[in-house]
């Protein structure tokens, strides 16, 4: 943590005339266009314009902690965001937008040498009179969103990790403990407030801008800066949650129970779960963990009865608030490590679960002694009820509906497994080795799911590696529609790979 603290003591950038890139601590070059941009933003916003050293900022990934911006700015309103984007476009300065700071690469949410727009001041919660929706600021992390709604005994379709930002989570899809009943988070956004690439403000819903409404549900940060979202709220008190851990010799029993929960209990939409197979460097062995979720306050719900007969090492199962469970999940991977994700999708199969776990175990052999090395393979289902719920909301850009990529190769309403490989390590010198390991796992896992006739091409964008192309997996029709919509709202290409906001996955 000492290195993390030291990273936050950079001096404020002195702004003034410049004709060449300025070298900033951390070997990041400040783009000359951004010096006048920062000066203008400082004049407009005063103490809201700051360098990283002056910021009250937490970044999850060390690669982003090492990334230095010309300046940071914290808007407090949609109008502020519009003003900021206008200055940035006028000066042709590169920028990135940070919601929670849980991304993994430079320029995803921290600009390398440009302006970082930090949305953390925009954490409003406005519950509707009937308490069926809430208009919330996109600067929330999931913990602050949960805590804001719990005052009303409400929740929404948030994720499992406290420090993940709401903006990126929802724009990419959003898996939730409520997904079996209501679909993904993006299927439960009824309206967006967004600053468009020309710095004007739009309110987007199915009536005002149907094409853009479609695009924002899965299209990520390619259409502007979302400032507020009106989301479904659900009454929620205490629920069952927590994790049980197991020794590796229980793997077969866990894998079989996961398959049974996915296929045999799919109609109990109060139930959700995910499980993991990870390497523990200290013991030089593998461990298993299962996270149980049941939205009603039932300590021993029927779906988990068989699973709970398997001997375990440790348990945190309890009745509690979802906010507390999100803190627990986040504690497993605190800020400061170097991280990458990769993913494959396939039809449920206990045999394939074991096979792709074995592939991970085989491919890590040369990396076992890398400092801070922690590979973990998380498997969770996307239930057919969630697919149906998304279709009932009109479908989405990701193509998750009965005629889309998740079911187009198989029977209608067949669940899928999403396998998420997470890799964590400490040393910069190991970056390329970890990238190669993840790519090899994807290559081999994809091959075995194809050989088994159970592969599905859809890739969840929030789990994809930089070497994967999730937009291609949305289907050609959806990808071309997204590109057309982007060209219409962003004719200057501000949010394209060659534009001013280049981070994360780009449509063009």
mmCIF file with all atom_site columns, C-alpha atoms in Angstrom, residues 298-498:
data_model
loop_
_atom_site.group_PDB
_atom_site.id
_atom_site.type_symbol
_atom_site.label_atom_id
_atom_site.label_alt_id
_atom_site.label_comp_id
_atom_site.label_asym_id
_atom_site.label_entity_id
_atom_site.label_seq_id
_atom_site.pdbx_PDB_ins_code
_atom_site.Cartn_x
_atom_site.Cartn_y
_atom_site.Cartn_z
_atom_site.occupancy
_atom_site.B_iso_or_equiv
_atom_site.pdbx_formal_charge
_atom_site.auth_seq_id
_atom_site.auth_comp_id
_atom_site.auth_asym_id
_atom_site.auth_atom_id
_atom_site.pdbx_PDB_model_num
ATOM 1   C CA . UNK A 1 298 ? -34.715 -17.207 4.252   1.00 0.00 ? 298 UNK A CA 1
ATOM 2   C CA . UNK A 1 299 ? -31.599 -18.630 5.886   1.00 0.00 ? 299 UNK A CA 1
ATOM 3   C CA . UNK A 1 300 ? -31.900 -22.100 4.281   1.00 0.00 ? 300 UNK A CA 1
ATOM 4   C CA . UNK A 1 301 ? -33.841 -21.834 1.001   1.00 0.00 ? 301 UNK A CA 1
ATOM 5   C CA . UNK A 1 302 ? -34.675 -25.065 -0.803  1.00 0.00 ? 302 UNK A CA 1
ATOM 6   C CA . UNK A 1 303 ? -32.458 -24.514 -3.887  1.00 0.00 ? 303 UNK A CA 1
ATOM 7   C CA . UNK A 1 304 ? -29.288 -24.612 -1.761  1.00 0.00 ? 304 UNK A CA 1
ATOM 8   C CA . UNK A 1 305 ? -30.249 -27.610 0.395   1.00 0.00 ? 305 UNK A CA 1
ATOM 9   C CA . UNK A 1 306 ? -28.058 -30.122 -1.442  1.00 0.00 ? 306 UNK A CA 1
ATOM 10  C CA . UNK A 1 307 ? -25.174 -27.692 -1.817  1.00 0.00 ? 307 UNK A CA 1
ATOM 11  C CA . UNK A 1 308 ? -25.221 -27.005 1.910   1.00 0.00 ? 308 UNK A CA 1
ATOM 12  C CA . UNK A 1 309 ? -24.638 -30.675 2.676   1.00 0.00 ? 309 UNK A CA 1
ATOM 13  C CA . UNK A 1 310 ? -21.131 -30.474 1.176   1.00 0.00 ? 310 UNK A CA 1
ATOM 14  C CA . UNK A 1 311 ? -18.481 -30.014 3.919   1.00 0.00 ? 311 UNK A CA 1
ATOM 15  C CA . UNK A 1 312 ? -16.959 -26.549 3.771   1.00 0.00 ? 312 UNK A CA 1
ATOM 16  C CA . UNK A 1 313 ? -13.952 -24.724 5.194   1.00 0.00 ? 313 UNK A CA 1
ATOM 17  C CA . UNK A 1 314 ? -15.437 -21.315 5.974   1.00 0.00 ? 314 UNK A CA 1
ATOM 18  C CA . UNK A 1 315 ? -18.825 -19.635 5.665   1.00 0.00 ? 315 UNK A CA 1
ATOM 19  C CA . UNK A 1 316 ? -20.140 -16.075 5.776   1.00 0.00 ? 316 UNK A CA 1
ATOM 20  C CA . UNK A 1 317 ? -23.729 -17.054 4.917   1.00 0.00 ? 317 UNK A CA 1
ATOM 21  C CA . UNK A 1 318 ? -26.181 -14.825 6.753   1.00 0.00 ? 318 UNK A CA 1
ATOM 22  C CA . UNK A 1 319 ? -29.155 -12.508 6.405   1.00 0.00 ? 319 UNK A CA 1
ATOM 23  C CA . UNK A 1 320 ? -27.967 -8.973  5.720   1.00 0.00 ? 320 UNK A CA 1
ATOM 24  C CA . UNK A 1 321 ? -28.293 -5.968  3.457   1.00 0.00 ? 321 UNK A CA 1
ATOM 25  C CA . UNK A 1 322 ? -26.982 -6.109  -0.094  1.00 0.00 ? 322 UNK A CA 1
ATOM 26  C CA . UNK A 1 323 ? -24.675 -3.179  0.686   1.00 0.00 ? 323 UNK A CA 1
ATOM 27  C CA . UNK A 1 324 ? -22.868 -5.299  3.271   1.00 0.00 ? 324 UNK A CA 1
ATOM 28  C CA . UNK A 1 325 ? -22.495 -8.224  0.898   1.00 0.00 ? 325 UNK A CA 1
ATOM 29  C CA . UNK A 1 326 ? -20.985 -5.895  -1.710  1.00 0.00 ? 326 UNK A CA 1
ATOM 30  C CA . UNK A 1 327 ? -18.360 -4.759  0.813   1.00 0.00 ? 327 UNK A CA 1
ATOM 31  C CA . UNK A 1 328 ? -17.493 -8.381  1.519   1.00 0.00 ? 328 UNK A CA 1
ATOM 32  C CA . UNK A 1 329 ? -17.038 -9.181  -2.163  1.00 0.00 ? 329 UNK A CA 1
ATOM 33  C CA . UNK A 1 330 ? -14.874 -6.119  -2.761  1.00 0.00 ? 330 UNK A CA 1
ATOM 34  C CA . UNK A 1 331 ? -12.579 -7.047  0.140   1.00 0.00 ? 331 UNK A CA 1
ATOM 35  C CA . UNK A 1 332 ? -11.353 -10.104 -1.769  1.00 0.00 ? 332 UNK A CA 1
ATOM 36  C CA . UNK A 1 333 ? -9.558  -7.899  -4.327  1.00 0.00 ? 333 UNK A CA 1
ATOM 37  C CA . UNK A 1 334 ? -8.657  -4.558  -2.740  1.00 0.00 ? 334 UNK A CA 1
ATOM 38  C CA . UNK A 1 335 ? -7.142  -1.697  -4.743  1.00 0.00 ? 335 UNK A CA 1
ATOM 39  C CA . UNK A 1 336 ? -3.486  -1.875  -5.676  1.00 0.00 ? 336 UNK A CA 1
ATOM 40  C CA . UNK A 1 337 ? -2.930  -4.975  -7.789  1.00 0.00 ? 337 UNK A CA 1
ATOM 41  C CA . UNK A 1 338 ? -2.512  -5.311  -11.531 1.00 0.00 ? 338 UNK A CA 1
ATOM 42  C CA . UNK A 1 339 ? -5.559  -6.996  -13.041 1.00 0.00 ? 339 UNK A CA 1
ATOM 43  C CA . UNK A 1 340 ? -6.985  -8.369  -16.249 1.00 0.00 ? 340 UNK A CA 1
ATOM 44  C CA . UNK A 1 341 ? -10.211 -10.089 -17.244 1.00 0.00 ? 341 UNK A CA 1
ATOM 45  C CA . UNK A 1 342 ? -11.108 -12.487 -20.052 1.00 0.00 ? 342 UNK A CA 1
ATOM 46  C CA . UNK A 1 343 ? -14.278 -14.446 -20.771 1.00 0.00 ? 343 UNK A CA 1
ATOM 47  C CA . UNK A 1 344 ? -15.978 -17.246 -22.714 1.00 0.00 ? 344 UNK A CA 1
ATOM 48  C CA . UNK A 1 345 ? -19.660 -18.174 -22.957 1.00 0.00 ? 345 UNK A CA 1
ATOM 49  C CA . UNK A 1 346 ? -21.146 -21.646 -23.358 1.00 0.00 ? 346 UNK A CA 1
ATOM 50  C CA . UNK A 1 347 ? -24.169 -23.803 -22.574 1.00 0.00 ? 347 UNK A CA 1
ATOM 51  C CA . UNK A 1 348 ? -24.224 -25.280 -19.062 1.00 0.00 ? 348 UNK A CA 1
ATOM 52  C CA . UNK A 1 349 ? -22.083 -28.370 -18.701 1.00 0.00 ? 349 UNK A CA 1
ATOM 53  C CA . UNK A 1 350 ? -20.408 -29.787 -15.590 1.00 0.00 ? 350 UNK A CA 1
ATOM 54  C CA . UNK A 1 351 ? -17.864 -31.510 -17.824 1.00 0.00 ? 351 UNK A CA 1
ATOM 55  C CA . UNK A 1 352 ? -16.921 -28.245 -19.542 1.00 0.00 ? 352 UNK A CA 1
ATOM 56  C CA . UNK A 1 353 ? -16.646 -26.454 -16.202 1.00 0.00 ? 353 UNK A CA 1
ATOM 57  C CA . UNK A 1 354 ? -14.033 -28.954 -15.115 1.00 0.00 ? 354 UNK A CA 1
ATOM 58  C CA . UNK A 1 355 ? -12.278 -28.826 -18.470 1.00 0.00 ? 355 UNK A CA 1
ATOM 59  C CA . UNK A 1 356 ? -11.822 -25.052 -18.569 1.00 0.00 ? 356 UNK A CA 1
ATOM 60  C CA . UNK A 1 357 ? -10.760 -25.102 -14.913 1.00 0.00 ? 357 UNK A CA 1
ATOM 61  C CA . UNK A 1 358 ? -8.142  -27.700 -15.806 1.00 0.00 ? 358 UNK A CA 1
ATOM 62  C CA . UNK A 1 359 ? -6.930  -25.506 -18.666 1.00 0.00 ? 359 UNK A CA 1
ATOM 63  C CA . UNK A 1 360 ? -6.368  -22.654 -16.230 1.00 0.00 ? 360 UNK A CA 1
ATOM 64  C CA . UNK A 1 361 ? -4.494  -24.970 -13.864 1.00 0.00 ? 361 UNK A CA 1
ATOM 65  C CA . UNK A 1 362 ? -2.264  -26.213 -16.695 1.00 0.00 ? 362 UNK A CA 1
ATOM 66  C CA . UNK A 1 363 ? -1.486  -22.775 -18.095 1.00 0.00 ? 363 UNK A CA 1
ATOM 67  C CA . UNK A 1 364 ? -0.420  -21.202 -14.784 1.00 0.00 ? 364 UNK A CA 1
ATOM 68  C CA . UNK A 1 365 ? 2.479   -23.581 -14.145 1.00 0.00 ? 365 UNK A CA 1
ATOM 69  C CA . UNK A 1 366 ? 5.195   -21.169 -15.289 1.00 0.00 ? 366 UNK A CA 1
ATOM 70  C CA . UNK A 1 367 ? 3.579   -18.281 -13.373 1.00 0.00 ? 367 UNK A CA 1
ATOM 71  C CA . UNK A 1 368 ? 2.994   -19.867 -9.979  1.00 0.00 ? 368 UNK A CA 1
ATOM 72  C CA . UNK A 1 369 ? 5.834   -17.960 -8.320  1.00 0.00 ? 369 UNK A CA 1
ATOM 73  C CA . UNK A 1 370 ? 5.050   -14.547 -9.842  1.00 0.00 ? 370 UNK A CA 1
ATOM 74  C CA . UNK A 1 371 ? 4.691   -12.038 -7.046  1.00 0.00 ? 371 UNK A CA 1
ATOM 75  C CA . UNK A 1 372 ? 1.091   -11.529 -5.932  1.00 0.00 ? 372 UNK A CA 1
ATOM 76  C CA . UNK A 1 373 ? -0.221  -13.995 -8.530  1.00 0.00 ? 373 UNK A CA 1
ATOM 77  C CA . UNK A 1 374 ? -3.897  -14.829 -8.061  1.00 0.00 ? 374 UNK A CA 1
ATOM 78  C CA . UNK A 1 375 ? -5.826  -16.354 -10.970 1.00 0.00 ? 375 UNK A CA 1
ATOM 79  C CA . UNK A 1 376 ? -9.499  -17.084 -10.361 1.00 0.00 ? 376 UNK A CA 1
ATOM 80  C CA . UNK A 1 377 ? -12.141 -18.554 -12.641 1.00 0.00 ? 377 UNK A CA 1
ATOM 81  C CA . UNK A 1 378 ? -15.685 -17.396 -11.868 1.00 0.00 ? 378 UNK A CA 1
ATOM 82  C CA . UNK A 1 379 ? -18.653 -19.157 -13.463 1.00 0.00 ? 379 UNK A CA 1
ATOM 83  C CA . UNK A 1 380 ? -22.203 -17.829 -13.338 1.00 0.00 ? 380 UNK A CA 1
ATOM 84  C CA . UNK A 1 381 ? -25.373 -18.552 -15.293 1.00 0.00 ? 381 UNK A CA 1
ATOM 85  C CA . UNK A 1 382 ? -27.439 -16.221 -17.416 1.00 0.00 ? 382 UNK A CA 1
ATOM 86  C CA . UNK A 1 383 ? -30.878 -17.692 -16.874 1.00 0.00 ? 383 UNK A CA 1
ATOM 87  C CA . UNK A 1 384 ? -33.553 -17.879 -19.539 1.00 0.00 ? 384 UNK A CA 1
ATOM 88  C CA . UNK A 1 385 ? -35.798 -15.797 -17.266 1.00 0.00 ? 385 UNK A CA 1
ATOM 89  C CA . UNK A 1 386 ? -33.232 -13.001 -17.518 1.00 0.00 ? 386 UNK A CA 1
ATOM 90  C CA . UNK A 1 387 ? -33.179 -13.348 -21.304 1.00 0.00 ? 387 UNK A CA 1
ATOM 91  C CA . UNK A 1 388 ? -36.983 -13.157 -21.391 1.00 0.00 ? 388 UNK A CA 1
ATOM 92  C CA . UNK A 1 389 ? -36.980 -10.104 -19.123 1.00 0.00 ? 389 UNK A CA 1
ATOM 93  C CA . UNK A 1 390 ? -34.601 -8.326  -21.475 1.00 0.00 ? 390 UNK A CA 1
ATOM 94  C CA . UNK A 1 391 ? -36.772 -9.159  -24.462 1.00 0.00 ? 391 UNK A CA 1
ATOM 95  C CA . UNK A 1 392 ? -39.863 -7.819  -22.698 1.00 0.00 ? 392 UNK A CA 1
ATOM 96  C CA . UNK A 1 393 ? -38.023 -4.486  -22.318 1.00 0.00 ? 393 UNK A CA 1
ATOM 97  C CA . UNK A 1 394 ? -37.556 -4.339  -26.099 1.00 0.00 ? 394 UNK A CA 1
ATOM 98  C CA . UNK A 1 395 ? -34.172 -6.032  -26.396 1.00 0.00 ? 395 UNK A CA 1
ATOM 99  C CA . UNK A 1 396 ? -30.831 -4.276  -26.146 1.00 0.00 ? 396 UNK A CA 1
ATOM 100 C CA . UNK A 1 397 ? -27.692 -3.534  -28.108 1.00 0.00 ? 397 UNK A CA 1
ATOM 101 C CA . UNK A 1 398 ? -25.966 -6.614  -26.740 1.00 0.00 ? 398 UNK A CA 1
ATOM 102 C CA . UNK A 1 399 ? -28.481 -8.793  -28.552 1.00 0.00 ? 399 UNK A CA 1
ATOM 103 C CA . UNK A 1 400 ? -29.621 -10.687 -25.460 1.00 0.00 ? 400 UNK A CA 1
ATOM 104 C CA . UNK A 1 401 ? -33.080 -11.793 -26.494 1.00 0.00 ? 401 UNK A CA 1
ATOM 105 C CA . UNK A 1 402 ? -34.776 -14.925 -27.749 1.00 0.00 ? 402 UNK A CA 1
ATOM 106 C CA . UNK A 1 403 ? -33.722 -14.235 -31.333 1.00 0.00 ? 403 UNK A CA 1
ATOM 107 C CA . UNK A 1 404 ? -30.268 -12.943 -30.511 1.00 0.00 ? 404 UNK A CA 1
ATOM 108 C CA . UNK A 1 405 ? -26.812 -14.363 -30.054 1.00 0.00 ? 405 UNK A CA 1
ATOM 109 C CA . UNK A 1 406 ? -27.423 -16.028 -26.690 1.00 0.00 ? 406 UNK A CA 1
ATOM 110 C CA . UNK A 1 407 ? -30.138 -18.282 -28.079 1.00 0.00 ? 407 UNK A CA 1
ATOM 111 C CA . UNK A 1 408 ? -29.725 -18.116 -31.825 1.00 0.00 ? 408 UNK A CA 1
ATOM 112 C CA . UNK A 1 409 ? -27.536 -21.218 -31.944 1.00 0.00 ? 409 UNK A CA 1
ATOM 113 C CA . UNK A 1 410 ? -29.653 -23.262 -29.584 1.00 0.00 ? 410 UNK A CA 1
ATOM 114 C CA . UNK A 1 411 ? -33.220 -23.658 -28.422 1.00 0.00 ? 411 UNK A CA 1
ATOM 115 C CA . UNK A 1 412 ? -35.089 -20.557 -27.394 1.00 0.00 ? 412 UNK A CA 1
ATOM 116 C CA . UNK A 1 413 ? -34.652 -19.661 -23.723 1.00 0.00 ? 413 UNK A CA 1
ATOM 117 C CA . UNK A 1 414 ? -31.673 -21.887 -22.979 1.00 0.00 ? 414 UNK A CA 1
ATOM 118 C CA . UNK A 1 415 ? -29.435 -20.588 -20.153 1.00 0.00 ? 415 UNK A CA 1
ATOM 119 C CA . UNK A 1 416 ? -25.748 -19.942 -20.690 1.00 0.00 ? 416 UNK A CA 1
ATOM 120 C CA . UNK A 1 417 ? -22.688 -19.980 -18.493 1.00 0.00 ? 417 UNK A CA 1
ATOM 121 C CA . UNK A 1 418 ? -20.357 -17.005 -18.435 1.00 0.00 ? 418 UNK A CA 1
ATOM 122 C CA . UNK A 1 419 ? -16.834 -17.914 -17.394 1.00 0.00 ? 419 UNK A CA 1
ATOM 123 C CA . UNK A 1 420 ? -14.791 -14.959 -16.152 1.00 0.00 ? 420 UNK A CA 1
ATOM 124 C CA . UNK A 1 421 ? -11.047 -15.394 -15.785 1.00 0.00 ? 421 UNK A CA 1
ATOM 125 C CA . UNK A 1 422 ? -9.635  -12.795 -13.399 1.00 0.00 ? 422 UNK A CA 1
ATOM 126 C CA . UNK A 1 423 ? -5.871  -12.499 -13.016 1.00 0.00 ? 423 UNK A CA 1
ATOM 127 C CA . UNK A 1 424 ? -4.106  -10.405 -10.388 1.00 0.00 ? 424 UNK A CA 1
ATOM 128 C CA . UNK A 1 425 ? -0.369  -9.824  -9.945  1.00 0.00 ? 425 UNK A CA 1
ATOM 129 C CA . UNK A 1 426 ? 2.039   -7.170  -8.663  1.00 0.00 ? 426 UNK A CA 1
ATOM 130 C CA . UNK A 1 427 ? 5.082   -6.636  -10.900 1.00 0.00 ? 427 UNK A CA 1
ATOM 131 C CA . UNK A 1 428 ? 5.117   -4.637  -14.132 1.00 0.00 ? 428 UNK A CA 1
ATOM 132 C CA . UNK A 1 429 ? 7.658   -7.070  -15.551 1.00 0.00 ? 429 UNK A CA 1
ATOM 133 C CA . UNK A 1 430 ? 5.006   -9.797  -15.513 1.00 0.00 ? 430 UNK A CA 1
ATOM 134 C CA . UNK A 1 431 ? 2.432   -7.841  -17.560 1.00 0.00 ? 431 UNK A CA 1
ATOM 135 C CA . UNK A 1 432 ? 3.172   -9.507  -20.894 1.00 0.00 ? 432 UNK A CA 1
ATOM 136 C CA . UNK A 1 433 ? 3.312   -12.968 -19.332 1.00 0.00 ? 433 UNK A CA 1
ATOM 137 C CA . UNK A 1 434 ? -0.112  -12.480 -17.769 1.00 0.00 ? 434 UNK A CA 1
ATOM 138 C CA . UNK A 1 435 ? -1.589  -11.216 -21.036 1.00 0.00 ? 435 UNK A CA 1
ATOM 139 C CA . UNK A 1 436 ? -0.210  -14.275 -22.830 1.00 0.00 ? 436 UNK A CA 1
ATOM 140 C CA . UNK A 1 437 ? -1.629  -16.595 -20.161 1.00 0.00 ? 437 UNK A CA 1
ATOM 141 C CA . UNK A 1 438 ? -5.109  -15.069 -20.479 1.00 0.00 ? 438 UNK A CA 1
ATOM 142 C CA . UNK A 1 439 ? -5.034  -15.244 -24.275 1.00 0.00 ? 439 UNK A CA 1
ATOM 143 C CA . UNK A 1 440 ? -3.974  -18.877 -24.165 1.00 0.00 ? 440 UNK A CA 1
ATOM 144 C CA . UNK A 1 441 ? -6.772  -19.703 -21.741 1.00 0.00 ? 441 UNK A CA 1
ATOM 145 C CA . UNK A 1 442 ? -9.329  -18.003 -24.009 1.00 0.00 ? 442 UNK A CA 1
ATOM 146 C CA . UNK A 1 443 ? -7.994  -19.837 -27.058 1.00 0.00 ? 443 UNK A CA 1
ATOM 147 C CA . UNK A 1 444 ? -8.102  -23.268 -25.419 1.00 0.00 ? 444 UNK A CA 1
ATOM 148 C CA . UNK A 1 445 ? -11.386 -22.730 -23.537 1.00 0.00 ? 445 UNK A CA 1
ATOM 149 C CA . UNK A 1 446 ? -13.068 -21.538 -26.736 1.00 0.00 ? 446 UNK A CA 1
ATOM 150 C CA . UNK A 1 447 ? -11.774 -24.593 -28.592 1.00 0.00 ? 447 UNK A CA 1
ATOM 151 C CA . UNK A 1 448 ? -13.092 -27.111 -26.052 1.00 0.00 ? 448 UNK A CA 1
ATOM 152 C CA . UNK A 1 449 ? -16.530 -25.481 -25.870 1.00 0.00 ? 449 UNK A CA 1
ATOM 153 C CA . UNK A 1 450 ? -16.704 -25.552 -29.659 1.00 0.00 ? 450 UNK A CA 1
ATOM 154 C CA . UNK A 1 451 ? -15.592 -29.187 -29.763 1.00 0.00 ? 451 UNK A CA 1
ATOM 155 C CA . UNK A 1 452 ? -18.385 -30.011 -27.321 1.00 0.00 ? 452 UNK A CA 1
ATOM 156 C CA . UNK A 1 453 ? -20.955 -28.206 -29.481 1.00 0.00 ? 453 UNK A CA 1
ATOM 157 C CA . UNK A 1 454 ? -21.769 -25.850 -26.601 1.00 0.00 ? 454 UNK A CA 1
ATOM 158 C CA . UNK A 1 455 ? -19.822 -22.704 -27.459 1.00 0.00 ? 455 UNK A CA 1
ATOM 159 C CA . UNK A 1 456 ? -21.648 -19.431 -27.744 1.00 0.00 ? 456 UNK A CA 1
ATOM 160 C CA . UNK A 1 457 ? -20.029 -16.408 -29.438 1.00 0.00 ? 457 UNK A CA 1
ATOM 161 C CA . UNK A 1 458 ? -21.554 -13.732 -27.170 1.00 0.00 ? 458 UNK A CA 1
ATOM 162 C CA . UNK A 1 459 ? -19.015 -11.973 -24.931 1.00 0.00 ? 459 UNK A CA 1
ATOM 163 C CA . UNK A 1 460 ? -20.044 -9.934  -21.918 1.00 0.00 ? 460 UNK A CA 1
ATOM 164 C CA . UNK A 1 461 ? -18.266 -6.634  -22.521 1.00 0.00 ? 461 UNK A CA 1
ATOM 165 C CA . UNK A 1 462 ? -17.594 -5.952  -18.835 1.00 0.00 ? 462 UNK A CA 1
ATOM 166 C CA . UNK A 1 463 ? -15.675 -9.241  -18.609 1.00 0.00 ? 463 UNK A CA 1
ATOM 167 C CA . UNK A 1 464 ? -13.845 -9.121  -21.964 1.00 0.00 ? 464 UNK A CA 1
ATOM 168 C CA . UNK A 1 465 ? -10.088 -8.714  -22.374 1.00 0.00 ? 465 UNK A CA 1
ATOM 169 C CA . UNK A 1 466 ? -8.542  -6.076  -24.617 1.00 0.00 ? 466 UNK A CA 1
ATOM 170 C CA . UNK A 1 467 ? -7.754  -8.876  -27.077 1.00 0.00 ? 467 UNK A CA 1
ATOM 171 C CA . UNK A 1 468 ? -11.429 -9.790  -27.454 1.00 0.00 ? 468 UNK A CA 1
ATOM 172 C CA . UNK A 1 469 ? -14.081 -8.055  -29.582 1.00 0.00 ? 469 UNK A CA 1
ATOM 173 C CA . UNK A 1 470 ? -17.388 -8.015  -27.697 1.00 0.00 ? 470 UNK A CA 1
ATOM 174 C CA . UNK A 1 471 ? -19.130 -5.804  -30.264 1.00 0.00 ? 471 UNK A CA 1
ATOM 175 C CA . UNK A 1 472 ? -18.501 -8.443  -32.922 1.00 0.00 ? 472 UNK A CA 1
ATOM 176 C CA . UNK A 1 473 ? -20.262 -10.924 -30.642 1.00 0.00 ? 473 UNK A CA 1
ATOM 177 C CA . UNK A 1 474 ? -23.397 -8.734  -30.574 1.00 0.00 ? 474 UNK A CA 1
ATOM 178 C CA . UNK A 1 475 ? -24.194 -9.888  -34.096 1.00 0.00 ? 475 UNK A CA 1
ATOM 179 C CA . UNK A 1 476 ? -23.466 -8.070  -37.345 1.00 0.00 ? 476 UNK A CA 1
ATOM 180 C CA . UNK A 1 477 ? -26.869 -6.390  -37.557 1.00 0.00 ? 477 UNK A CA 1
ATOM 181 C CA . UNK A 1 478 ? -26.567 -4.927  -34.064 1.00 0.00 ? 478 UNK A CA 1
ATOM 182 C CA . UNK A 1 479 ? -22.966 -3.870  -34.607 1.00 0.00 ? 479 UNK A CA 1
ATOM 183 C CA . UNK A 1 480 ? -23.798 -2.038  -37.814 1.00 0.00 ? 480 UNK A CA 1
ATOM 184 C CA . UNK A 1 481 ? -26.826 -0.409  -36.183 1.00 0.00 ? 481 UNK A CA 1
ATOM 185 C CA . UNK A 1 482 ? -24.638 0.780   -33.307 1.00 0.00 ? 482 UNK A CA 1
ATOM 186 C CA . UNK A 1 483 ? -22.094 2.214   -35.735 1.00 0.00 ? 483 UNK A CA 1
ATOM 187 C CA . UNK A 1 484 ? -24.819 4.038   -37.644 1.00 0.00 ? 484 UNK A CA 1
ATOM 188 C CA . UNK A 1 485 ? -26.257 5.520   -34.450 1.00 0.00 ? 485 UNK A CA 1
ATOM 189 C CA . UNK A 1 486 ? -22.823 6.610   -33.298 1.00 0.00 ? 486 UNK A CA 1
ATOM 190 C CA . UNK A 1 487 ? -22.076 8.281   -36.623 1.00 0.00 ? 487 UNK A CA 1
ATOM 191 C CA . UNK A 1 488 ? -25.339 10.184  -36.329 1.00 0.00 ? 488 UNK A CA 1
ATOM 192 C CA . UNK A 1 489 ? -24.782 11.454  -32.774 1.00 0.00 ? 489 UNK A CA 1
ATOM 193 C CA . UNK A 1 490 ? -20.985 11.836  -33.061 1.00 0.00 ? 490 UNK A CA 1
ATOM 194 C CA . UNK A 1 491 ? -20.152 12.931  -36.632 1.00 0.00 ? 491 UNK A CA 1
ATOM 195 C CA . UNK A 1 492 ? -16.802 14.377  -35.497 1.00 0.00 ? 492 UNK A CA 1
ATOM 196 C CA . UNK A 1 493 ? -15.751 11.030  -33.971 1.00 0.00 ? 493 UNK A CA 1
ATOM 197 C CA . UNK A 1 494 ? -15.092 12.391  -30.467 1.00 0.00 ? 494 UNK A CA 1
ATOM 198 C CA . UNK A 1 495 ? -15.872 8.987   -28.894 1.00 0.00 ? 495 UNK A CA 1
ATOM 199 C CA . UNK A 1 496 ? -14.096 6.816   -31.488 1.00 0.00 ? 496 UNK A CA 1
ATOM 200 C CA . UNK A 1 497 ? -10.716 5.078   -31.369 1.00 0.00 ? 497 UNK A CA 1
ATOM 201 C CA . UNK A 1 498 ? -9.155  8.010   -33.243 1.00 0.00 ? 498 UNK A CA 1
#
